[in-house]
Coordinates of C-alpha atoms in Angstrom, one line a residue:
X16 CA -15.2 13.3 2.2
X17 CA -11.5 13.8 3.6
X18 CA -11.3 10.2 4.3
X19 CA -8.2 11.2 7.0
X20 CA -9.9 12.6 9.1
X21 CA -12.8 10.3 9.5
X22 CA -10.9 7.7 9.7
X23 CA -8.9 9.1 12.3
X24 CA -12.2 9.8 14.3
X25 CA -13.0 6.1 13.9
X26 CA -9.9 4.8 15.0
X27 CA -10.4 7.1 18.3
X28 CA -13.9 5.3 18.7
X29 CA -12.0 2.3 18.1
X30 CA -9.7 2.2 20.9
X31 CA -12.3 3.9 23.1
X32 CA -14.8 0.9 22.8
X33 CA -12.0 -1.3 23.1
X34 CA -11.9 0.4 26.6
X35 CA -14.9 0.5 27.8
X36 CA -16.0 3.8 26.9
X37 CA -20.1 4.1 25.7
X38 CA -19.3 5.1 22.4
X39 CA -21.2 2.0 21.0
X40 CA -24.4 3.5 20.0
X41 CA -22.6 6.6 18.4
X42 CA -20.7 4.2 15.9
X43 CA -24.1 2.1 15.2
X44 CA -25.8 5.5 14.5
X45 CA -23.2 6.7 12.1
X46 CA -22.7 4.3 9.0
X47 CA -21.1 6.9 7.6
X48 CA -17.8 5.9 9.9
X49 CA -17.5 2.5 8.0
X50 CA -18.1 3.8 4.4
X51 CA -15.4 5.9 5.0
X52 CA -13.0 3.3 5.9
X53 CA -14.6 1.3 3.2
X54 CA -14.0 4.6 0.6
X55 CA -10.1 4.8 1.8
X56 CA -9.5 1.2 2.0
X57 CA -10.4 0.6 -1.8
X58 CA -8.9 3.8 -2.6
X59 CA -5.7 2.4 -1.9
X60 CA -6.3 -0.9 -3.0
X61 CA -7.0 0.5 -6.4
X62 CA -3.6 2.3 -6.6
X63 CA -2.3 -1.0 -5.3
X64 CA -3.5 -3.2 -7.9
X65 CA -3.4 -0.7 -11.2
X66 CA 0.4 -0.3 -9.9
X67 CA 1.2 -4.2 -9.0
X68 CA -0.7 -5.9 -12.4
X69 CA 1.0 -3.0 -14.7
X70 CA 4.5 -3.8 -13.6
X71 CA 4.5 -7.4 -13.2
X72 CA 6.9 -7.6 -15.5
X73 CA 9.5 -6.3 -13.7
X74 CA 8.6 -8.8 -10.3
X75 CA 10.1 -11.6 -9.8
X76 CA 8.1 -12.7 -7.0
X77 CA 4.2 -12.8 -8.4
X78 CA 1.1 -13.5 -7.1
X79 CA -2.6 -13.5 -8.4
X80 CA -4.0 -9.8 -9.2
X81 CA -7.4 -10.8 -8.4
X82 CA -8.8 -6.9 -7.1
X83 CA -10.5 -7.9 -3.7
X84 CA -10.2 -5.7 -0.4
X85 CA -10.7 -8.2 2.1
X86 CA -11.2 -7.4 6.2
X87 CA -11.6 -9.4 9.1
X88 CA -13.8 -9.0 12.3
X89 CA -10.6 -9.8 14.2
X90 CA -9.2 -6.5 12.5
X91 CA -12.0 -4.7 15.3
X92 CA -12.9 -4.0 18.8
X93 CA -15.0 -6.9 20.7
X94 CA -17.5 -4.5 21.4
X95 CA -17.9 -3.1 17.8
X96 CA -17.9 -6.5 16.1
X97 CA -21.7 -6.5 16.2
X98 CA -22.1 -3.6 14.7
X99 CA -19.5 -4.1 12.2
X100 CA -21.0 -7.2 11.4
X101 CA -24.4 -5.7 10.6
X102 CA -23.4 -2.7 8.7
X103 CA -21.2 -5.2 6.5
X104 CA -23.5 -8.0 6.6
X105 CA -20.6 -10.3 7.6
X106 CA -21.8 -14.2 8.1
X107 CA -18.2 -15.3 8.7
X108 CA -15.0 -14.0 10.3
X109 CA -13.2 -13.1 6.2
X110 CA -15.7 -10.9 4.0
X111 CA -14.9 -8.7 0.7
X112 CA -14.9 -4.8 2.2
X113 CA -14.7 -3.6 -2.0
X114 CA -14.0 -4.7 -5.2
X115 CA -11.2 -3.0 -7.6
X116 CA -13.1 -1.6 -10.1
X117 CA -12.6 -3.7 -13.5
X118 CA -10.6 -6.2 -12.1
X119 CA -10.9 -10.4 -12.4
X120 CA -13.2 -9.9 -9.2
X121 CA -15.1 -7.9 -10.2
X122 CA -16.1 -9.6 -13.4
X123 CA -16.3 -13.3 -12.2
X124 CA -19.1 -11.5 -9.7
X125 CA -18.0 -10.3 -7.0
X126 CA -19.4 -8.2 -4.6
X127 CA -18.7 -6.1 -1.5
X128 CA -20.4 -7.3 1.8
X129 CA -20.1 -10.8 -0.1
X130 CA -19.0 -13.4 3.1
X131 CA -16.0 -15.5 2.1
X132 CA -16.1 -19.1 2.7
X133 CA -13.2 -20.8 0.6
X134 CA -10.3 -18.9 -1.6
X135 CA -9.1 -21.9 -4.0
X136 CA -7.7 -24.3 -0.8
X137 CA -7.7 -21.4 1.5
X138 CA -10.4 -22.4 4.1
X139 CA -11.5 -19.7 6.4
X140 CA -11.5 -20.8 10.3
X141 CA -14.7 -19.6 12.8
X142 CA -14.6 -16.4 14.2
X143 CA -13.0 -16.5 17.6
X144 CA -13.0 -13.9 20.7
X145 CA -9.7 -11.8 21.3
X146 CA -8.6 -8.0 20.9
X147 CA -8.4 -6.6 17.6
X148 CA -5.4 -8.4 15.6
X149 CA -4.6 -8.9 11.9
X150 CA -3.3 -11.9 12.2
X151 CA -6.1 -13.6 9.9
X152 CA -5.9 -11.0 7.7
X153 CA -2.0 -10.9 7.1
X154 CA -1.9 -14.8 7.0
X155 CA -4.5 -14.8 4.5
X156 CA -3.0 -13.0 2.1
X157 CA 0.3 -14.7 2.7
X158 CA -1.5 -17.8 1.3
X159 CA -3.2 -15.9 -1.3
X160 CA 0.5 -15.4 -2.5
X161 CA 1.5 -18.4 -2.9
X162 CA -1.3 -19.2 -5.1
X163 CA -0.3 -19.8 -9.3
X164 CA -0.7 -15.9 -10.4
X165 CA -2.2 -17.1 -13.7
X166 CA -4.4 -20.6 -12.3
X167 CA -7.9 -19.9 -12.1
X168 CA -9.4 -19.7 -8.2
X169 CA -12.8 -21.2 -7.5
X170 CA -14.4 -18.7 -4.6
X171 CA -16.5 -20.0 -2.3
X172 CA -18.7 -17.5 -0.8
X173 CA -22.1 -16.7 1.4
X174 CA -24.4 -13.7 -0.2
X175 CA -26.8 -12.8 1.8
X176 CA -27.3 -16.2 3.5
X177 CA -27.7 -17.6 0.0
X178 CA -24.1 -19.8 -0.8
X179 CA -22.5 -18.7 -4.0
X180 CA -19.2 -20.2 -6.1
X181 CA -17.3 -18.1 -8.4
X182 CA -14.0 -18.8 -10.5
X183 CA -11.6 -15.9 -10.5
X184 CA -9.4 -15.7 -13.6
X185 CA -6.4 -13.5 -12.2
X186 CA -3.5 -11.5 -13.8
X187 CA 0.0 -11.7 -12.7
X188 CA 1.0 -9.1 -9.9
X189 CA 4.2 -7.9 -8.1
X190 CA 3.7 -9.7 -4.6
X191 CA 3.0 -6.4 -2.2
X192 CA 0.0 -6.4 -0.3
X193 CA -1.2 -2.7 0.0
X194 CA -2.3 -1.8 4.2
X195 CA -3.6 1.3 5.1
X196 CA -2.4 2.8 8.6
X197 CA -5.1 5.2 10.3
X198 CA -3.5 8.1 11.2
X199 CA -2.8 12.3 10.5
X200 CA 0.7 11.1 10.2
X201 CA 2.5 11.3 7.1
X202 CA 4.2 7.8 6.8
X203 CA 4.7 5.8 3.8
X204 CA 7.2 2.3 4.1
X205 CA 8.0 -1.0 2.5
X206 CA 9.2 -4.2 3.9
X207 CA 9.4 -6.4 0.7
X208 CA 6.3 -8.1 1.2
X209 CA 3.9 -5.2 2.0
X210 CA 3.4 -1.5 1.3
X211 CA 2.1 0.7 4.3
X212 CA 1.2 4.1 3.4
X213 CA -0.7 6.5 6.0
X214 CA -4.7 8.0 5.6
X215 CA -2.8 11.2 6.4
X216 CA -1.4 11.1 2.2
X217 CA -5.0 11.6 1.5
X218 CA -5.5 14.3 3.4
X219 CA -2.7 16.2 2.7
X220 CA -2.3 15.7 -0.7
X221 CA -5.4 15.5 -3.7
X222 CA -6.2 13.3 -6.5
X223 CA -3.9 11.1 -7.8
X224 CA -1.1 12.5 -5.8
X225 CA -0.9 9.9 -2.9
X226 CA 0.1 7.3 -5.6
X227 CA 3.4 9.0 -6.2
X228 CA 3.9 7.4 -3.1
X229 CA 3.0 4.4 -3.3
X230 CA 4.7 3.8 -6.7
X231 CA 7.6 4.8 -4.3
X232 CA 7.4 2.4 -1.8
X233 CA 6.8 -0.5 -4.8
X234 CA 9.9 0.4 -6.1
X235 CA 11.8 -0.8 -2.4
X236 CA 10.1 -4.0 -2.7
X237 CA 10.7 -5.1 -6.2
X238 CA 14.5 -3.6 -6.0
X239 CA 14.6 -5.7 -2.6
X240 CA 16.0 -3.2 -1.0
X241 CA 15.1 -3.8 2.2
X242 CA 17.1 -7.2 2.2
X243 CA 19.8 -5.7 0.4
X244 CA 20.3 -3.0 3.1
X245 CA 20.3 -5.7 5.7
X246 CA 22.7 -7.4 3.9
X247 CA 25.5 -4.9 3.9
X248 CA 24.7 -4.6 7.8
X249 CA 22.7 -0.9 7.5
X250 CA 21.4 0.0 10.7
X251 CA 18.0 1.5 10.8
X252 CA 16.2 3.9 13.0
X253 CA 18.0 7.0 14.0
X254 CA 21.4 5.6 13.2
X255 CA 20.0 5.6 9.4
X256 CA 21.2 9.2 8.4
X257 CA 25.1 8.8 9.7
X258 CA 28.3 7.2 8.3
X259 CA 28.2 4.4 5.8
X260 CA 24.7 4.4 6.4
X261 CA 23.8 7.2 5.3
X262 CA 25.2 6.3 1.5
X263 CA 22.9 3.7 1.5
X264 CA 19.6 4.5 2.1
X265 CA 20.4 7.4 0.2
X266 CA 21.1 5.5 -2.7
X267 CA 17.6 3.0 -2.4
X268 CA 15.7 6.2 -1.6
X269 CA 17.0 7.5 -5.0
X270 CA 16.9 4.4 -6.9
X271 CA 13.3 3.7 -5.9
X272 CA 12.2 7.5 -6.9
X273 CA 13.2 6.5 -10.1
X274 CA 12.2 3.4 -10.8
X275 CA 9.1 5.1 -9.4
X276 CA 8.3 7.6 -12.2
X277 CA 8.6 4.5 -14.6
X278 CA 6.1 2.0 -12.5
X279 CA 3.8 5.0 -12.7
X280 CA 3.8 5.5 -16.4
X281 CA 3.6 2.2 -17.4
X282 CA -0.1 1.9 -15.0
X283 CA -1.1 4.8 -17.0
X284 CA -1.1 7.6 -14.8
X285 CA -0.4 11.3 -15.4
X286 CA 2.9 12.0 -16.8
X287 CA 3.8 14.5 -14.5
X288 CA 2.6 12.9 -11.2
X289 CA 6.4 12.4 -9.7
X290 CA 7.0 15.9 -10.3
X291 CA 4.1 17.7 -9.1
X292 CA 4.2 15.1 -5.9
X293 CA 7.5 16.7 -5.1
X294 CA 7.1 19.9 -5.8
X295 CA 3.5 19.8 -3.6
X296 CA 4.5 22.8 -0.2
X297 CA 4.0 19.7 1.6
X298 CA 6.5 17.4 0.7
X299 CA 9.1 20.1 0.2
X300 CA 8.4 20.5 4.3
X301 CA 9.0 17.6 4.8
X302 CA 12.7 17.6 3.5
X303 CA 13.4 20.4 5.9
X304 CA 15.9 20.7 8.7
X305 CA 13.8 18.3 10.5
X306 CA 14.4 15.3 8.1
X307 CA 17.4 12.6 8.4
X308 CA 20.0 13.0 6.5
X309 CA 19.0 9.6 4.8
X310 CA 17.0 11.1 2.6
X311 CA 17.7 13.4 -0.1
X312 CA 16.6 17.2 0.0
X313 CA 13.3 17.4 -2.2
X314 CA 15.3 19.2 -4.8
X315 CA 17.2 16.7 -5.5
X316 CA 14.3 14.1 -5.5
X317 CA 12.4 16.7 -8.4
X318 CA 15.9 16.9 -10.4
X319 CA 15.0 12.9 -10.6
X320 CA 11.5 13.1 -11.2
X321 CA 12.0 15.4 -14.1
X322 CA 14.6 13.7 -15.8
X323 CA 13.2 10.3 -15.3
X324 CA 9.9 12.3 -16.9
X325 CA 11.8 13.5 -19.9
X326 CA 13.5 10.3 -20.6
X327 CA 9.9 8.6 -20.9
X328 CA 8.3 11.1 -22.5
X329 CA 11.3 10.8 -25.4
X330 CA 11.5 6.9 -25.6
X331 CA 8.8 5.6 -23.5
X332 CA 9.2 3.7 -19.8
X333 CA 11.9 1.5 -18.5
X334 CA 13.0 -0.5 -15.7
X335 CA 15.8 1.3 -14.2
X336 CA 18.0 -0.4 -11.3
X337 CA 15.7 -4.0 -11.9
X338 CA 19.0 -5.8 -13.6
X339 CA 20.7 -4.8 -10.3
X340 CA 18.4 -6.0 -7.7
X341 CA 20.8 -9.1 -7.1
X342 CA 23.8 -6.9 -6.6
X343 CA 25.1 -5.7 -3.5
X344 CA 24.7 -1.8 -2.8
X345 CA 27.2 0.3 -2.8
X346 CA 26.3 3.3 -1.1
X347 CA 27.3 5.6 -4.0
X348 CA 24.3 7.7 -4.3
X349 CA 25.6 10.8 -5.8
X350 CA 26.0 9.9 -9.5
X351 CA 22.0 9.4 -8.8
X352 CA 20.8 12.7 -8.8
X353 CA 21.3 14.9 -11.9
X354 CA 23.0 17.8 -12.3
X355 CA 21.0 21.2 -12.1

């Protein structure tokens, strides 16, 4: 299933039902709709934690890899929560949507559809009326972070009606929480606490390909650069891609597509993934004469890919940039790319 798509469809019966439109019955009719937001939300939460637990030891900031995809029914339209609670037997306002395959979740027992009651001391309060927010959601895996990343967590939970505990032994993680954004649109960011990476990567790009991206956006958050940017007053937006700004977001962009190549080796994956990412016809698009000049022209970002390849392939993965991350940018980017 091209989980994009779908999951663009869904979002449009989303905001429909949200405003009053009889589409109600159509989603009830169509389970098919949630599985495939179910399908793309462990998808990325996969990548997410095979990429997060794998690096930890280049974070500095860590937080329990436990391998749950949580959702909320604040997360959907009033009118749909019924039939979102039926279809994923929620009997509480937090429930697990999947569980990472092999992961400390997984094998203390832990199940999708399984209603969650109590995470360690994380209570869960009643479910409330209001429009669709993630509020709950983001705020519960803010606390989830601040949890010991190696302390075991006793789960409290409801399976089908029947109350169940659980202890979760986790692994140590780099602290990004992983949030999939519903739309054809190709966007991919980081803010240091979260990565936010499009449905529209699935779509347009197959197999492993999407976590080029993500490995990407990673990189931002454990080399801090968003705070680092903010510290030496970059301005963001439009104004990204001129004067002194320019230097530095070409320099993160550069620095986190190599650290990248190096976070994906170490979780295991293909050891040509950065390289064939950037050399896919649609990422060489999109460093056309419509992109800002913050970002480097895709040759560039494969002359880094492929050396960053080779270098692994002839001594094994590193951690480039991590000694830096305390520094203060410099805006230099050029030494950064290698030479043809």
């Amino acid at each position: 299933m091209r989980c994009g798509v779908r999951l663009f469809h869904l979002l449009l019966i989303l905001v429909f039902a949200a405003c009053g439109t009889p589409v109600y019955a159509q989603v009830t009719a169509d389970p098919a709709l949630f599985e495939g937001f179910r399908a793309a939300d462990l998808r990325l939460a996969t990548a997410g934690y095979r990429l997060s637990t794998a690096n930890a030891a280049l974070c500095d900031r860590l937080e329990p890899g436990q391998g749950i995809q949580v959702h909320t029914l604040d997360q959907y339209a009033p009118a749909l929560r019924p039939a979102v609670a039926a279809h994923f037997r929620f009997a509480g306002a937090l429930a697990v949507e999947g569980v990472v395959s092999g992961s400390p979740a997984e094998r203390a027992g832990v199940r999708p559809d399984d209603t969650i009651v109590r995470f360690g001391d994380i209570g869960v309060a009643p479910q409330a009326d209001g429009p669709a927010s993630t509020d709950r959601l983001v705020a519960f895996w803010g606390a989830v972070a601040a949890l010991s990343p190696t302390a075991p967590i006793r789960v409290d939970l409801l399976r089908a009606g029947v109350p169940l505990t659980v202890t979760i032994q986790p692994i140590p993680a780099c602290r990004t929480r992983y949030e999939l954004a519903i739309t054809a649109a190709l966007e991919a960011s980081a803010n240091g606490d979260m990565v936010r990476i499009s449905s529209g990567y699935y779509d347009s790009f197959h197999g492993d390909l999407p976590v080029a991206a993500i490995a990407h956006e990673l990189a931002h958050n454990i080399l801090r650069h968003r705070e680092r940017l903010k510290a030496v007053g970059a301005e963001f937006g439009l104004l990204s891609g001129f004067g002194r700004n320019m230097g530095f977001f070409r320099q993160v962009e550069l620095q986190a597509d190599t650290l990248a190549v190096h976070l994906l080796a170490r979780a295991g994956y293909p050891a040509d993934l950065a390289s064939r990412f950037r050399q896919h016809p649609v990422a060489k698009a999109r460093s056309g004469m419509f992109q800002s000049p913050s970002h480097p022209h895709w040759r560039d970002r494969l002359r880094v890919a492929l050396a960053e390849e080779a270098r692994i392939a002839a001594s094994g993965p590193g951690a480039p940039f991590v000694a830096e991350r305390d520094l203060p940018l410099t805006g230099d980017w050029r030494p950064l790319v290698p030479k043809p």
